[in-house]
mmCIF file of C-alpha atoms in Angstrom:
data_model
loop_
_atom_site.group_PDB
_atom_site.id
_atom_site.type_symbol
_atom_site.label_atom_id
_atom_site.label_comp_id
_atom_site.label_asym_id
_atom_site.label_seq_id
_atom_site.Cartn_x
_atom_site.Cartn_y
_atom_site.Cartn_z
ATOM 1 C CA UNK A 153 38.217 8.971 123.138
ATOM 2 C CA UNK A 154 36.455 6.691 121.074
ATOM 3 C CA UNK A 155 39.180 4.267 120.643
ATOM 4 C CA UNK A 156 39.437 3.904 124.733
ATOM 5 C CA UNK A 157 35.943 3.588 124.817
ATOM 6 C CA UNK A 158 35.997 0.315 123.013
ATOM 7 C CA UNK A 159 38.878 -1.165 124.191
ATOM 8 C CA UNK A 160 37.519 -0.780 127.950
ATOM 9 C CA UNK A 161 34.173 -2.844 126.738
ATOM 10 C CA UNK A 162 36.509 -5.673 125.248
ATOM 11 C CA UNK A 163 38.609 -5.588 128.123
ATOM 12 C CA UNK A 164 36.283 -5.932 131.120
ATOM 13 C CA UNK A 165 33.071 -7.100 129.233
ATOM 14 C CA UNK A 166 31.129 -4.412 131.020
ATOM 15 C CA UNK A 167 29.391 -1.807 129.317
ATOM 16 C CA UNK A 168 30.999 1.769 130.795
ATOM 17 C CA UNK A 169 31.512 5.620 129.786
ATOM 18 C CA UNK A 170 28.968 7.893 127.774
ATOM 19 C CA UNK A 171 27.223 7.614 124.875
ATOM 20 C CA UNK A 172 26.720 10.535 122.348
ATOM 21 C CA UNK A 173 23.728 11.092 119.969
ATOM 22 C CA UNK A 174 21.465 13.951 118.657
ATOM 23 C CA UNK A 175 19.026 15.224 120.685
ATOM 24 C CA UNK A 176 15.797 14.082 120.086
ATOM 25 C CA UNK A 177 12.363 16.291 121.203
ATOM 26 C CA UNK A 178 9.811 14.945 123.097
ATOM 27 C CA UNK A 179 6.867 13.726 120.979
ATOM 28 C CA UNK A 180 4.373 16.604 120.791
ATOM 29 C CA UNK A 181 1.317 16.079 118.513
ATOM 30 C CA UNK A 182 0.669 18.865 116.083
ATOM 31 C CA UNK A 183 -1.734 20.340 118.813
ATOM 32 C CA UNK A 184 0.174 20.727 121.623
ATOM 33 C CA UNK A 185 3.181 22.589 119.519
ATOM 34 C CA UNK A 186 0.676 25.232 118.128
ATOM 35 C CA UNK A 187 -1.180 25.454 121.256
ATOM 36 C CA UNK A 188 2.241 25.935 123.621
ATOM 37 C CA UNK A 189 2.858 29.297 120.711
ATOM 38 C CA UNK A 190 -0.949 30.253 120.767
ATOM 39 C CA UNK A 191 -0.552 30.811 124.733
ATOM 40 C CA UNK A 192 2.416 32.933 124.176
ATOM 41 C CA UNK A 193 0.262 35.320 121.407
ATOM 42 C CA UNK A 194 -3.360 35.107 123.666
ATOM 43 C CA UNK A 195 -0.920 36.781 126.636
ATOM 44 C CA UNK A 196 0.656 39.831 123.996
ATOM 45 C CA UNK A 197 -2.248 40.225 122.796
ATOM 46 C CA UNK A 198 -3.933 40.721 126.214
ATOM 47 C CA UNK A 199 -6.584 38.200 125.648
ATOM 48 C CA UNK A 200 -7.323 38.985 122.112
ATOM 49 C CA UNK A 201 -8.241 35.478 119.841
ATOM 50 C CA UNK A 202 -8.523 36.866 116.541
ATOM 51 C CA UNK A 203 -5.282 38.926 117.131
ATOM 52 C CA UNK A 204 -3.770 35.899 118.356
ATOM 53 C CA UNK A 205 -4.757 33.633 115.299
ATOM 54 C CA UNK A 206 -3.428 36.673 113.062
ATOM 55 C CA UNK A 207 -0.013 36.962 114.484
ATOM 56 C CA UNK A 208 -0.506 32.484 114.627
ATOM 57 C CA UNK A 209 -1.293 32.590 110.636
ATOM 58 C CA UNK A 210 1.821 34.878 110.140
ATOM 59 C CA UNK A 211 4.740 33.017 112.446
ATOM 60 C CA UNK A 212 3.229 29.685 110.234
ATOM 61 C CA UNK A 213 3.659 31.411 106.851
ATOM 62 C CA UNK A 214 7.300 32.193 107.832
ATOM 63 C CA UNK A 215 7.991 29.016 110.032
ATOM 64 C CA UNK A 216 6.068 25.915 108.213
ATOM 65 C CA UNK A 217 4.439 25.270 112.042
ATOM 66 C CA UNK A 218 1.521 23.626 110.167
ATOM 67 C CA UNK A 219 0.995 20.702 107.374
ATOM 68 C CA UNK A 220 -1.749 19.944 104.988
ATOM 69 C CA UNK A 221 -2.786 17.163 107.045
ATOM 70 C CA UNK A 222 -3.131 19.736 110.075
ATOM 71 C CA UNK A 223 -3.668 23.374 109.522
ATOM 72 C CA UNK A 224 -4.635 26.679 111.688
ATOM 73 C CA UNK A 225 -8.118 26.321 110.978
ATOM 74 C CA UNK A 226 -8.278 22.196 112.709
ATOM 75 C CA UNK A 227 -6.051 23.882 115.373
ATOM 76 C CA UNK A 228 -9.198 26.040 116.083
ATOM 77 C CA UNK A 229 -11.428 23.199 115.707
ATOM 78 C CA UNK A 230 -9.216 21.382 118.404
ATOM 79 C CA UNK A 231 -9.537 24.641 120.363
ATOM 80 C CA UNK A 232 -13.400 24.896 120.234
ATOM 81 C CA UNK A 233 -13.931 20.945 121.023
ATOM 82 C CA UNK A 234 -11.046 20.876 123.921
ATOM 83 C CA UNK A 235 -12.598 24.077 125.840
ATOM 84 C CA UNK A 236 -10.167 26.188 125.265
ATOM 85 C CA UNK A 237 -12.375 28.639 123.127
ATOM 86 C CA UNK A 238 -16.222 29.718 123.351
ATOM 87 C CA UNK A 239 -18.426 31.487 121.286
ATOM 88 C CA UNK A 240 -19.271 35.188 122.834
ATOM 89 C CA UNK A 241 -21.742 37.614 121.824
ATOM 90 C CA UNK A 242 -20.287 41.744 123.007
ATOM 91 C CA UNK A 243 -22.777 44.008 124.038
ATOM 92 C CA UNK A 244 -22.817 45.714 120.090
ATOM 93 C CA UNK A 245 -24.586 42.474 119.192
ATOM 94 C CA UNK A 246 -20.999 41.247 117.414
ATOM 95 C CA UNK A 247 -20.200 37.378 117.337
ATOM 96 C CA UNK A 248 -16.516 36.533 118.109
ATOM 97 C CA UNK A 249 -14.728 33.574 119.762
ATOM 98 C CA UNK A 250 -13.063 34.464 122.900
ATOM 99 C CA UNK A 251 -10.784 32.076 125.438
ATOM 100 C CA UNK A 252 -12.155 29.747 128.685
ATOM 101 C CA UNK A 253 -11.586 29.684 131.776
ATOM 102 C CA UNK A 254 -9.559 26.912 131.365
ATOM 103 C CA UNK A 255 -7.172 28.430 128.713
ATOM 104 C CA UNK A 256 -6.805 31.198 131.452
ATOM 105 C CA UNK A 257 -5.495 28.464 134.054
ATOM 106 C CA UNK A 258 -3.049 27.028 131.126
ATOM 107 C CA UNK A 259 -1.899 30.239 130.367
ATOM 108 C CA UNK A 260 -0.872 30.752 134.642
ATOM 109 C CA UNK A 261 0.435 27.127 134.265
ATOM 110 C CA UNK A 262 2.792 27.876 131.411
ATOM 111 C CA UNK A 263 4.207 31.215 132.962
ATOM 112 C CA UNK A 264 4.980 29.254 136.483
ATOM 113 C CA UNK A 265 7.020 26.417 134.203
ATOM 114 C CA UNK A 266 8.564 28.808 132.395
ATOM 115 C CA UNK A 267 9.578 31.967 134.970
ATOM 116 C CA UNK A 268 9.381 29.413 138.244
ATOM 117 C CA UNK A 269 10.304 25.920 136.979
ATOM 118 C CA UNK A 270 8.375 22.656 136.880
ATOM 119 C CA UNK A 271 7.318 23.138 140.272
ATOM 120 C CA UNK A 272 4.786 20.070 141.467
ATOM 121 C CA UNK A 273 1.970 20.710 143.899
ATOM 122 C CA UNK A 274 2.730 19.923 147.648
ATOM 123 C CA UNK A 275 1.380 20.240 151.032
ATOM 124 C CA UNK A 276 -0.618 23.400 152.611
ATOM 125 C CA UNK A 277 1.439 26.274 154.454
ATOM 126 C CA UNK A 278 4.360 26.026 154.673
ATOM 127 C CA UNK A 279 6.124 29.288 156.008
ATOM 128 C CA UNK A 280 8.525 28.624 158.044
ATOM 129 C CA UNK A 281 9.368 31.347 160.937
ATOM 130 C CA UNK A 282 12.834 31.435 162.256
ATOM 131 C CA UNK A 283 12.418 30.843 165.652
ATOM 132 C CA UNK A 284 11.816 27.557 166.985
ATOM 133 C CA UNK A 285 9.411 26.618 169.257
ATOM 134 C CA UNK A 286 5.803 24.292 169.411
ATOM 135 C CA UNK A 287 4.820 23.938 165.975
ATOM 136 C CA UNK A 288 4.693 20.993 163.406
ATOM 137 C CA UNK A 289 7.525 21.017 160.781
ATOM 138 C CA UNK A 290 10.850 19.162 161.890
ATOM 139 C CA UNK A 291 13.958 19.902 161.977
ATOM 140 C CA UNK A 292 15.916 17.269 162.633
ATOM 141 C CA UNK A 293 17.503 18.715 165.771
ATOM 142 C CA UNK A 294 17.053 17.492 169.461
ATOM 143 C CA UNK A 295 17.211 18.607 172.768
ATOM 144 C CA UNK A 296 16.565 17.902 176.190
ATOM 145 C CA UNK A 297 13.098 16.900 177.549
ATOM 146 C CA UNK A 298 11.347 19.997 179.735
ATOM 147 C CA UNK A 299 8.288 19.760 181.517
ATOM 148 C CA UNK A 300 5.434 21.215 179.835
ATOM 149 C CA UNK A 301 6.966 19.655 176.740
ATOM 150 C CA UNK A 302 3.863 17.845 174.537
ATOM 151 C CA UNK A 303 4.377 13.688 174.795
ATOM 152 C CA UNK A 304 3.882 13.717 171.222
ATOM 153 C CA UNK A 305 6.575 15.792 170.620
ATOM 154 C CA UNK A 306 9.100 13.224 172.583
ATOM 155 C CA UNK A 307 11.467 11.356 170.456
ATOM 156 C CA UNK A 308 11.202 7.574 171.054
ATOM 157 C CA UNK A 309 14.221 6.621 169.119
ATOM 158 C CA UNK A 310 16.356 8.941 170.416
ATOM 159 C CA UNK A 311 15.331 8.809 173.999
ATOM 160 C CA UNK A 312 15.409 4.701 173.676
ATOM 161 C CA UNK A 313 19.014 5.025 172.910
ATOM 162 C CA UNK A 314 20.251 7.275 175.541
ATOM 163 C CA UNK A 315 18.615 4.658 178.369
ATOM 164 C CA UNK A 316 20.729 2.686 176.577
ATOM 165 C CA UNK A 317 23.531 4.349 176.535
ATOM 166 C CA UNK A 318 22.935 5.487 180.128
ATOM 167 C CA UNK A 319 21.879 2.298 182.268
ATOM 168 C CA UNK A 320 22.597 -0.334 180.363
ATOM 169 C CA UNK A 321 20.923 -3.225 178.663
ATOM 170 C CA UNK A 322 20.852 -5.554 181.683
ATOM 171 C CA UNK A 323 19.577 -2.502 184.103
ATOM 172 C CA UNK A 324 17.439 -0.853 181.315
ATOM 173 C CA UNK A 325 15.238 1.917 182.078
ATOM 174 C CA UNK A 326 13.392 5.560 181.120
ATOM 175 C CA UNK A 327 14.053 8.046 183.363
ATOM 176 C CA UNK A 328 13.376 11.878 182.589
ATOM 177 C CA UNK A 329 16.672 12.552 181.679
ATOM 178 C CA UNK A 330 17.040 10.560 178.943
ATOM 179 C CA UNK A 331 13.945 11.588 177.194
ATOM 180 C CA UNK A 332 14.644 14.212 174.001
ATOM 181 C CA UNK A 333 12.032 16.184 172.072
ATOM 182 C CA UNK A 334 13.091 17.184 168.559
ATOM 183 C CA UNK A 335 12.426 20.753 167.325
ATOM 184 C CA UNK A 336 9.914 22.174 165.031
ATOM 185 C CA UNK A 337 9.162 25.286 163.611
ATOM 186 C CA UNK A 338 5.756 27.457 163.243
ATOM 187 C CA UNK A 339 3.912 27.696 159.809
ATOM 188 C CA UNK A 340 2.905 30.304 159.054
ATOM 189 C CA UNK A 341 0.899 32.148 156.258
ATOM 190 C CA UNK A 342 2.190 34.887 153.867
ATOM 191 C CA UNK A 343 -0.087 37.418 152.596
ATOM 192 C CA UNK A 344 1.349 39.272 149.490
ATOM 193 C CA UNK A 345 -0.232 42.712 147.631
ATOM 194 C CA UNK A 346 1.377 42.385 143.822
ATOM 195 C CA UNK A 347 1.096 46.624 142.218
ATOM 196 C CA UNK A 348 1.963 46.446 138.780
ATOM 197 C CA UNK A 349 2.529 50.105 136.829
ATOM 198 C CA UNK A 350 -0.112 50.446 133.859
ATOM 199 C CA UNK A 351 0.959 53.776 132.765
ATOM 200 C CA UNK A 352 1.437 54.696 129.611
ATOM 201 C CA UNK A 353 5.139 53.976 129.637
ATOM 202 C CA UNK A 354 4.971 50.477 130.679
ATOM 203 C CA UNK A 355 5.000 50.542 126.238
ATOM 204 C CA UNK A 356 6.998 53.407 125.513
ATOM 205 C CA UNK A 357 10.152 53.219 123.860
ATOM 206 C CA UNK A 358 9.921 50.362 121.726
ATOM 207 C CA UNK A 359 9.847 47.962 124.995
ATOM 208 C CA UNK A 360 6.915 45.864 126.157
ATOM 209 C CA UNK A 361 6.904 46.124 129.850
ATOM 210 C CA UNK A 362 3.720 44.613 130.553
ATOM 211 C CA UNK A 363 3.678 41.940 129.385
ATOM 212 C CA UNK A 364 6.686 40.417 131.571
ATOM 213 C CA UNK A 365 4.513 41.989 134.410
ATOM 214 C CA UNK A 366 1.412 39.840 133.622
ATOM 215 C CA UNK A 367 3.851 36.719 133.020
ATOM 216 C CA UNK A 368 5.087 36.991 136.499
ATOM 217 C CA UNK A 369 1.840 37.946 138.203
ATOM 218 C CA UNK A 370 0.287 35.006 136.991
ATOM 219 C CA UNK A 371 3.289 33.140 137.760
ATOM 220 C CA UNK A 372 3.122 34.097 140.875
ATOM 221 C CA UNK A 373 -0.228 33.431 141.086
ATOM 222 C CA UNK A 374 -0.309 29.794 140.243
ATOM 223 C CA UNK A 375 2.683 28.886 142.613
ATOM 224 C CA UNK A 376 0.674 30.264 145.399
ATOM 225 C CA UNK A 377 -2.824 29.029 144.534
ATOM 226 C CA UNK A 378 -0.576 25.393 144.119
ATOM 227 C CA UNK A 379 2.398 24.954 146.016
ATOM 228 C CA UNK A 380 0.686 26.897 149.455
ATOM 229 C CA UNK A 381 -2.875 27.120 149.125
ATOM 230 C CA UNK A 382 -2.960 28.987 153.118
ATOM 231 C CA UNK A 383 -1.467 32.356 151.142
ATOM 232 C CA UNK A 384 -2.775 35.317 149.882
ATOM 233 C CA UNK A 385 -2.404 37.246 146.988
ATOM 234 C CA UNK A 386 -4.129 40.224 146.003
ATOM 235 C CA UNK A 387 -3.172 41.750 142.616
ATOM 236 C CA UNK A 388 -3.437 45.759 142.268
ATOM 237 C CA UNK A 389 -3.008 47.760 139.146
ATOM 238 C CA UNK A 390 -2.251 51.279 139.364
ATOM 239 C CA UNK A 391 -2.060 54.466 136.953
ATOM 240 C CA UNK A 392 -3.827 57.797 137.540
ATOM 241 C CA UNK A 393 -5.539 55.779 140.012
ATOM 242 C CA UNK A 394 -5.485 51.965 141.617
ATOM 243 C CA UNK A 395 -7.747 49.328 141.196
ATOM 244 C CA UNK A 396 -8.018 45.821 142.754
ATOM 245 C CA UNK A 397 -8.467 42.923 139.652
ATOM 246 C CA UNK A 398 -8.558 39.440 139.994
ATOM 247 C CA UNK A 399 -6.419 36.878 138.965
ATOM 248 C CA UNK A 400 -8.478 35.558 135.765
ATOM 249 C CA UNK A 401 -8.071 39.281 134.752
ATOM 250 C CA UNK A 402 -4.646 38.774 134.337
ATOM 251 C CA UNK A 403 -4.430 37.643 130.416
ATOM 252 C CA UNK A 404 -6.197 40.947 129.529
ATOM 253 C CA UNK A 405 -4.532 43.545 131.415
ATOM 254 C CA UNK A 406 -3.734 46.272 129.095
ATOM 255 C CA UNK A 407 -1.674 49.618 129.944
ATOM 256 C CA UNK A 408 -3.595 53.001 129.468
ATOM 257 C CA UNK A 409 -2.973 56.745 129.061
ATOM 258 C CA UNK A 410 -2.353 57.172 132.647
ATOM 259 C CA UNK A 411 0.518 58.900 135.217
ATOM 260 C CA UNK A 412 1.861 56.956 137.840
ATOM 261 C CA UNK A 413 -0.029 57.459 141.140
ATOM 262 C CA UNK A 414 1.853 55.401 143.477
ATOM 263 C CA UNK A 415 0.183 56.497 146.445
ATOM 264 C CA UNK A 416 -3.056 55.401 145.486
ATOM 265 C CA UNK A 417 -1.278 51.424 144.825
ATOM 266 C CA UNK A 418 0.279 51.927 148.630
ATOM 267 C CA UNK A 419 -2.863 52.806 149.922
ATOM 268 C CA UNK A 420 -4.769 50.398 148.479
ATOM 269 C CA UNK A 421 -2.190 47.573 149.024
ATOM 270 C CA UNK A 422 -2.429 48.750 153.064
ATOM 271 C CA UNK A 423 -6.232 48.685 153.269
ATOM 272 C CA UNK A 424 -6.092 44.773 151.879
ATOM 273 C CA UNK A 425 -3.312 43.851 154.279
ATOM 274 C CA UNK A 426 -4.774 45.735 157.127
ATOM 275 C CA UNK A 427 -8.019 43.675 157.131
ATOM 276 C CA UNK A 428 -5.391 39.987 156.965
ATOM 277 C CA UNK A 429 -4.784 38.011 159.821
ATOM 278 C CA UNK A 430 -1.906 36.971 158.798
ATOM 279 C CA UNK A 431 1.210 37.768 160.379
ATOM 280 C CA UNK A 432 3.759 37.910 157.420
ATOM 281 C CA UNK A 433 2.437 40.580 155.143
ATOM 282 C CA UNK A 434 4.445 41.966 152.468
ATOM 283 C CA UNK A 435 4.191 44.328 148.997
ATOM 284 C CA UNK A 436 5.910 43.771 145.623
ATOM 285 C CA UNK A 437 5.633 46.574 143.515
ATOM 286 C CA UNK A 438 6.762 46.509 139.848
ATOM 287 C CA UNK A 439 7.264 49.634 138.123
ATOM 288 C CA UNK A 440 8.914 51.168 135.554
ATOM 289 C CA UNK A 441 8.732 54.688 136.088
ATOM 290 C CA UNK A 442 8.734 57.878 138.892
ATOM 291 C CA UNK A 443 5.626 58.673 140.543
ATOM 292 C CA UNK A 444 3.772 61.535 138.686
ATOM 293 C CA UNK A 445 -0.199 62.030 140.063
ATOM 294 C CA UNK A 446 -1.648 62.066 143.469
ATOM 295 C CA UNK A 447 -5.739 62.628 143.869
ATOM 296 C CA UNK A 448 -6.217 65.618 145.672
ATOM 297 C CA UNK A 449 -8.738 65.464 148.529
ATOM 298 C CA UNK A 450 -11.588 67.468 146.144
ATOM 299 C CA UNK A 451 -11.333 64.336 143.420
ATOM 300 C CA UNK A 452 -9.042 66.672 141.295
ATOM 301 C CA UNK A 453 -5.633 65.263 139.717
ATOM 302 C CA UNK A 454 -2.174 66.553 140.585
ATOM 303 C CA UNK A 455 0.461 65.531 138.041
ATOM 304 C CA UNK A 456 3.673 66.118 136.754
ATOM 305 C CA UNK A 457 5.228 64.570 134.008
ATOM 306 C CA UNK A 458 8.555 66.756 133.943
ATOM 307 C CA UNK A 459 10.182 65.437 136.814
ATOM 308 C CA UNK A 460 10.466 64.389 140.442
ATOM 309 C CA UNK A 461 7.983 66.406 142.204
ATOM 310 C CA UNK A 462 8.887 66.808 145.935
ATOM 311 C CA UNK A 463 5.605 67.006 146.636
ATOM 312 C CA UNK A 464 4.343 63.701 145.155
ATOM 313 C CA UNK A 465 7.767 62.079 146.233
ATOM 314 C CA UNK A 466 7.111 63.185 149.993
ATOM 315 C CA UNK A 467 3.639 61.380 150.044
ATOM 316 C CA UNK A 468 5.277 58.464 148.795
ATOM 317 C CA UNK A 469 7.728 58.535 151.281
ATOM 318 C CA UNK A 470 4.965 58.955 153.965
ATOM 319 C CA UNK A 471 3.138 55.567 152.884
ATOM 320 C CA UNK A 472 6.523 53.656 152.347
ATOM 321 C CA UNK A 473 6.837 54.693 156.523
ATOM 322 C CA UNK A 474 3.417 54.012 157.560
ATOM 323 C CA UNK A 475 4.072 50.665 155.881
ATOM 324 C CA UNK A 476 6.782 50.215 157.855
ATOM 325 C CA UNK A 477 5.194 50.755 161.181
ATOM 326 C CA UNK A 478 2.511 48.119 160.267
ATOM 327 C CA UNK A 479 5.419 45.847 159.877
ATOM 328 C CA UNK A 480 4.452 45.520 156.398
ATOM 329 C CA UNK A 481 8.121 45.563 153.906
ATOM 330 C CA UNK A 482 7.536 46.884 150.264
ATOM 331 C CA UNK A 483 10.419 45.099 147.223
ATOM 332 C CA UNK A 484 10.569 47.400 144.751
ATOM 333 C CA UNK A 485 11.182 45.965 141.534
ATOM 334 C CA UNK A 486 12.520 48.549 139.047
ATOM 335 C CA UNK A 487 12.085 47.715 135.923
ATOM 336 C CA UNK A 488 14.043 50.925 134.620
ATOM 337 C CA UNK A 489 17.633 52.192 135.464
ATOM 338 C CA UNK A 490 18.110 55.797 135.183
ATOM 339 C CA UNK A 491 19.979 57.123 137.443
ATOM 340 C CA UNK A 492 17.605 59.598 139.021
ATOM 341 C CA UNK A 493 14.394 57.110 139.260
ATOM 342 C CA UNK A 494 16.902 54.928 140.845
ATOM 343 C CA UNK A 495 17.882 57.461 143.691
ATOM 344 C CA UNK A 496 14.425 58.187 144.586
ATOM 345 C CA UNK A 497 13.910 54.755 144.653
ATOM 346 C CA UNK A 498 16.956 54.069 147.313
ATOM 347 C CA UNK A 499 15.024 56.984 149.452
ATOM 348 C CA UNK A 500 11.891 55.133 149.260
ATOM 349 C CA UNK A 501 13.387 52.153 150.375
ATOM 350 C CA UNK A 502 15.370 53.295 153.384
ATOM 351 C CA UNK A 503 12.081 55.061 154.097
ATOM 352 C CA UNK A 504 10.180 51.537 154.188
ATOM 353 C CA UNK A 505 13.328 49.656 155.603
ATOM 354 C CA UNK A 506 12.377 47.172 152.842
ATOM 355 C CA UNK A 507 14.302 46.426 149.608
ATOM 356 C CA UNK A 508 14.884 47.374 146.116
ATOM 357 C CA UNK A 509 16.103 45.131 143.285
ATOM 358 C CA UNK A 510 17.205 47.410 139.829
ATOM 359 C CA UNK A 511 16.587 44.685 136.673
ATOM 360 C CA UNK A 512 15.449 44.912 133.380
ATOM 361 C CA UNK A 513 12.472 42.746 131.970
ATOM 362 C CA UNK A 514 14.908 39.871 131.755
ATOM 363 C CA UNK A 515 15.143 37.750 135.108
ATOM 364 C CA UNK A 516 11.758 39.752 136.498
ATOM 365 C CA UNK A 517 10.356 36.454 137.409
ATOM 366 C CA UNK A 518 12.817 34.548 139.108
ATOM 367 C CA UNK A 519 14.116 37.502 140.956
ATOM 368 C CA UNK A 520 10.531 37.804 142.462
ATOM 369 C CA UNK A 521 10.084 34.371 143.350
ATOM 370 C CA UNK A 522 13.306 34.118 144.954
ATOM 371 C CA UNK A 523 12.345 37.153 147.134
ATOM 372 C CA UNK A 524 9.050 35.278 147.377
ATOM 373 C CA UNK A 525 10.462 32.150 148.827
ATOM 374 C CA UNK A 526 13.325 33.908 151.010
ATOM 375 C CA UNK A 527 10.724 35.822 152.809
ATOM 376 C CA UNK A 528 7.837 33.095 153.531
ATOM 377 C CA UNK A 529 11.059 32.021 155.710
ATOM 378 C CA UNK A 530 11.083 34.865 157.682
ATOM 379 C CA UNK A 531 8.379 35.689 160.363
ATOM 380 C CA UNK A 532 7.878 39.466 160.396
ATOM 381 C CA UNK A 533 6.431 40.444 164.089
ATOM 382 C CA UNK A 534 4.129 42.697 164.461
#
């Protein structure tokens, strides 16, 4: 391959054909290499810097990441004098250094380039419905001119030509008939609900399930806060109850000692899309685990741990069909695989009329996005 390689450039004088060398990195300073590994650590470790620098101290001891020239400690200095970290006093009167504001939004920005791809910012709103009609994104296709049709919305070009094409150059003329107006498409806004399971199994079994979760949700996040600033997402957690939390929360989200009250996430998740204007609404729900607690009217707790309880599975099924009338679809993303969480899973779906993808931690994040972008395509009427 070589040889006819060479002979082609003596032949024809012309440089042609591939070239073969070792890959070579992009330049990163010694900064920016410990800094892309110190966002990994700050999001295991929920938001906790000294952890973080621990577990940082350790993977250098093993890995050589650092030089005498540049150790851990000037990384922190770097840290301190870029933003990234700030002195905090807790409410025991303890001194510690904890992370910015602006480390949050790096920590969003890596999780969106790593689950999402390098996406780039663009324009506002862009949900497409599928029915076209008046509305202000192209698509390329024509048709004749009606009245009541917007001038603005006529095709010069195309209508120029078919005068053309029609009268003549010598004779030419616009008549009615040759005008064409080209089709758009509505935007329209999405409004999501993201649950995310914090009970106490999301870390059971040797397998951390949350943190994925938080990768995507901030993922998530930072594609919609970027790419179409018009959308909406709220961000529920859920365990023996559900709670609301905002998307700087996100790096510190820790699972608890709680059951898995579903109901509570649905209800919740309903109550914030209720009070949208939006048309499209939709719910992602990731979870790892059967529903086990409902709140009973008096504030008590009803939970089972054992198994399916037909009780607390019926109320689920309720809210997945009250979602349904709303026109709101819940994707279920299921996060475990046995066999009988899957079947109530399939019931809760044909209940909602929505969908249900079964996955493992691996692939979490594009599967959602892809689900993401498939349905800010759709226009769900309600």
């Amino acid at each position: 391959m070589l040889y006819f390689y060479e002979a082609m450039i003596n032949n024809t004088n012309t440089r042609k054909g591939f070239v073969f060398k070792t890959y070579e990195a992009p330049f990163q300073s010694p900064f920016d290499k410990l800094f892309e590994i110190f966002k990994e650590l700050i999001t295991h470790t929920s938001g906790d810097f000294d952890e973080a620098i621990d577990w940082l101290r350790e993977l250098d001891k093993e890995y050589k990441l650092t030089t005498a020239e540049y150790t851990v400690d000037d990384f922190i200095e770097d840290l301190k004098k870029k933003g990234y970290i700030k002195k905090e006093i807790d409410p025991d009167g303890n001194g510690g250094m904890a992370i910015t504001a602006k480390t949050e939004r790096a920590i969003r920005q890596q999780a969106l380039d790593h689950i999402f791809g390098n996406i780039k910012r663009s324009g506002q709103g862009n949900h497409k419905s599928k029915s076209p009609g008046i509305g202000d994104e192209h698509t390329g296709d024509f048709r004749n001119y009606q009245f009541g049709d917007a001038l603005d919305k006529v095709s010069m070009t195309e209508s120029l030509k078919n005068a053309q094409i029609n009268h003549g150059i010598g004779d030419f003329r616009l008549s009615e008939d040759d005008l064409v107006v080209e089709e758009t498409l509505h935007k329209s806004q999405m409004s999501t609900v993201l649950m995310i399971d914090i009970s106490h199994s999301m870390i059971l079994y040797g397998e951390d399930r949350i943190t994925p979760a938080k990768k995507v949700a901030m993922a998530l996040a930072e594609l919609i806060t970027t790419r179409y600033p018009k959308d909406t997402l709220d961000i529920i957690v859920f365990g023996n109850d559900a709670w609301q939390i905002e998307i700087k929360d996100l790096p510190y989200l820790k699972v608890g000692p709680y059951h898995t009250n579903t109901v509570a996430g649905l209800q919740l998740a309903m109550d914030l899309l209720r009070r949208k204007r939006n048309t499209n609404k939709q719910i992602f729900m990731i979870t790892d685990g059967k529903p086990s607690c409902l709140r009973l009217p008096d504030g008590q707790y009803y939970k089972d741990s054992a198994g399916l309880n037909p009780y607390i599975t019926n109320k689920c099924y309720d809210m997945a069909q009250q979602a349904r009338k709303l026109h709101i679809p819940i994707t279920t993303f299921m996060i475990a695989q046995d066999p009988y969480l899957m079947q109530f899973v399939q019931e809760f779906t044909h209940a909602n009329q929505g969908k249900a993808f079964y996955t493992g931690i691996k692939g979490l994040g594009e599967m959602i996005f892809e689900d993401y972008e498939t349905n800010r395509k759709k226009r769900i009427r309600g």
